[in-house]
Amino acid sequence: MVAAMATATQSSEQLHSYNPATGESIGSVPIFSAADVDAAVARARVAAQTWSTRSFRAREEELTAFRKALAASADEIAELLHRENGKPLLEGYVEVMMALSHIKHAAERAEKALAPHKVSSGVLANFRATISYHPLGVIGVIGPWNYPLFTPMGSIAYALAAGNAVVWKPSELTPLVALAIEKIAKKVFALPDLLQVVTGAGATGAALAKSAVDKIAFTGSAATGKRVMAAAAERLTPVLLELGGKDAMIIDDDADLEKAAEAAVYGGLTNAGQACISVERVYVKDTVHDKFVDEVIKQVRDLKVGGDDGHLGAMTSPQQVSIVKDHLDDAIAKGAKVHTGGPDAISGSYIQPTVLTNVDHRMKVMTEETFGPVIPIAKVASVDEAVKLANDSKYGLGSSVFAGKSARAIADRIRAGMTSVNSVMAFAGIPTLPFGGIGDSGFGRIHGDEGIREFTRVKSTAENVMSIPLNMMSFRQPKDATKRLKGMIKQLYGEGVVAKAGDFMRKLRG
Ligand code: NDP
């Protein structure tokens, strides 16, 4: 039994966390009311005021200490991820490692990503123009249950590195992982309120979205994302939405089919398919379709479901099992062929990996986020058809392409935030690459320089470095100002374009 570790002034109401594999309660946590959330945000604001004045080097040192403390607790955290989310222990360790890589990158990169830089001052050549980046203040992070550590850390690490404090609302299904991280943060950071966790259900998340935070970074479903955005709109709080996906994989006839199958199996089934960047549908050129399907089935048959050494763990929630079953029933009713698994092979919180063929876009399994261990494979007559179908989606998060020389060109035609070429999901593990989607997959970016700047406000400074007679920011103009301006308009923007800034300055001086 994991003891509840909350420390703040929250109400006495408790929420239980369950092991999805066994159904047993593994701990209870407080439910933060709206007043509790507001109090946490107020404390975070005080911490942010100090943290934002620290040098990049000082912040990097504390974030490095945080990273090392998390690495030292990797066993405890991976075990908690395994027990609370249902994923195999190995996947728990993978998640810890990925999260640490982002903390390292964000801490080390922030100073460069946020360095003020000069830009051209254009027509106002007597000015020095500078862009600088400044912390927003307090960031509210609302995290999901599928990657309870890695996903929120993609916002938390970058927000902290940029000089903000964070209030984090984890999913009610996985609060213990978040509290374990908060406990470590409180020991390591000189400011104990720099990273606070507010536990509870949807209402606690809604309270955070309405609170006085300076930005909300949300990961979850599109439906809840819209609610979060509506709540944040009351204060015009900006939002970053990392929502679901319906990621397509395209396989051309010159692809390495064994590698493509390996990627489809991993990408479709890792974390029991509960990843926003899971491979949710596969389009294969007709000439290699049957061979590819055989290879996928062969590899799927080698997988073990359940147990500490299983490849696939328990589904995190019964609701998710129902969604997957509904998608499978719908597909079968519309003519899909089941090769492995299927709705009859669902037992409690375990779903056997399911390979489907004869699928099309009338089926939910090809158009809505299934978020389960299902690989639907469609046969296509051409790459053009594959691209058209891949782009026939309200989502646009990740994607992947397996092909020979044309792979990169195919990748460029896919309407999505990210694409892996001859691989799967790789973009999520490369901290320099921004992560995010378009359409119903949301907007804004975590990771990369964009992910650091996402948690800053951009400041533009125009600094007058030279006096000129024709100062356009003044009513005190020379008598011939109109004549000179007329000439300048022609010279600068008309036929007689003045190419060099020096020429322009001479014109201004008259
Ligand atoms: P939600 O989108 O409802 O949950 C995501 C987070 O939002 C959780 O922390 C949740 O808290 C919180 N939340 C719930 N209601 C509100 C609210 N009104 N205001 C603010 N925060 C709120 O995900 P579900 O669990 O309902 O999953 C449903 C579907 O969402 C899945 O089938 C999958 O398709 C998709 N999904 C996508 C994820 C991704 O990585 N992009 C992650 C998770 C789900 P609580 O859990 O306590 O209710």
Coordinates of C-alpha atoms and ligand atoms in Angstrom, one line a residue, residues 142-146 169-173 200-202 205-206 218-221 224 227-228 242-244 276 320 323 369 371, ligand 1:
I142 CA -3.0 18.8 -16.8
G143 CA -1.6 15.4 -17.5
P144 CA -3.0 12.1 -18.9
W145 CA -3.0 8.6 -17.5
N146 CA -1.3 6.8 -20.4
K169 CA -2.9 18.1 -12.1
P170 CA -2.3 14.4 -12.9
S171 CA -5.1 12.1 -14.1
E172 CA -7.2 10.6 -11.3
L173 CA -6.1 7.2 -12.6
G200 CA -8.4 15.0 -7.8
A201 CA -10.7 14.2 -10.7
G202 CA -11.9 16.3 -13.6
G205 CA -8.5 20.0 -13.6
A206 CA -11.3 22.3 -14.4
F218 CA -3.1 20.0 -21.4
T219 CA -2.7 16.5 -22.7
G220 CA -5.8 14.2 -23.1
S221 CA -8.8 13.8 -25.3
T224 CA -11.8 17.5 -22.7
R227 CA -13.6 22.2 -22.2
V228 CA -10.2 23.2 -20.9
E242 CA -1.7 17.9 -26.9
L243 CA -4.7 15.8 -27.9
G244 CA -5.2 12.5 -29.4
C276 CA -1.3 9.4 -28.5
Q320 CA -10.9 2.3 -22.4
I323 CA -14.1 1.9 -26.4
E369 CA -9.0 7.2 -31.7
F371 CA -6.3 3.8 -28.0
Ligands
NDP1 P1 -9.4 13.1 -20.6 O1 -9.1 13.9 -21.7 O2 -10.7 13.2 -20.0 O3 -8.3 13.3 -19.4 C1 -7.1 14.0 -19.5 C2 -6.8 14.9 -18.3 O4 -7.8 15.9 -18.2 C3 -6.9 14.1 -17.0 O5 -6.0 14.6 -16.0 C4 -8.3 14.4 -16.5 O6 -8.5 14.3 -15.2 C5 -8.4 15.9 -16.9 N1 -9.8 16.4 -17.0 C6 -10.9 15.7 -17.1 N2 -12.0 16.6 -17.2 C7 -11.4 17.8 -17.1 C8 -12.0 19.2 -17.2 N3 -13.3 19.4 -17.3 N4 -11.2 20.2 -17.1 C9 -9.8 20.0 -16.9 N5 -9.3 18.8 -16.9 C10 -10.1 17.7 -17.0 O7 -9.1 11.6 -21.0 P2 -9.9 10.3 -20.7 O8 -9.4 9.6 -19.6 O9 -11.4 10.6 -20.7 O10 -9.6 9.5 -22.1 C11 -10.5 9.5 -23.1 C12 -9.8 9.4 -24.4 O11 -8.9 10.5 -24.5 C13 -9.0 8.2 -24.7 O12 -9.8 7.2 -25.2 C14 -8.0 8.7 -25.7 O13 -8.6 8.6 -26.9 C15 -7.8 10.1 -25.3 N6 -6.6 10.4 -24.6 C16 -5.5 10.8 -25.2 C17 -4.3 11.0 -24.6 C18 -3.1 11.6 -25.3 O14 -2.0 11.2 -24.9 N7 -3.3 12.5 -26.2 C19 -4.2 10.7 -23.2 C20 -5.4 10.2 -22.5 C21 -6.5 10.1 -23.2 P3 -9.2 12.9 -14.6 O15 -8.4 11.8 -15.2 O16 -8.9 13.0 -13.2 O17 -10.6 12.9 -15.0

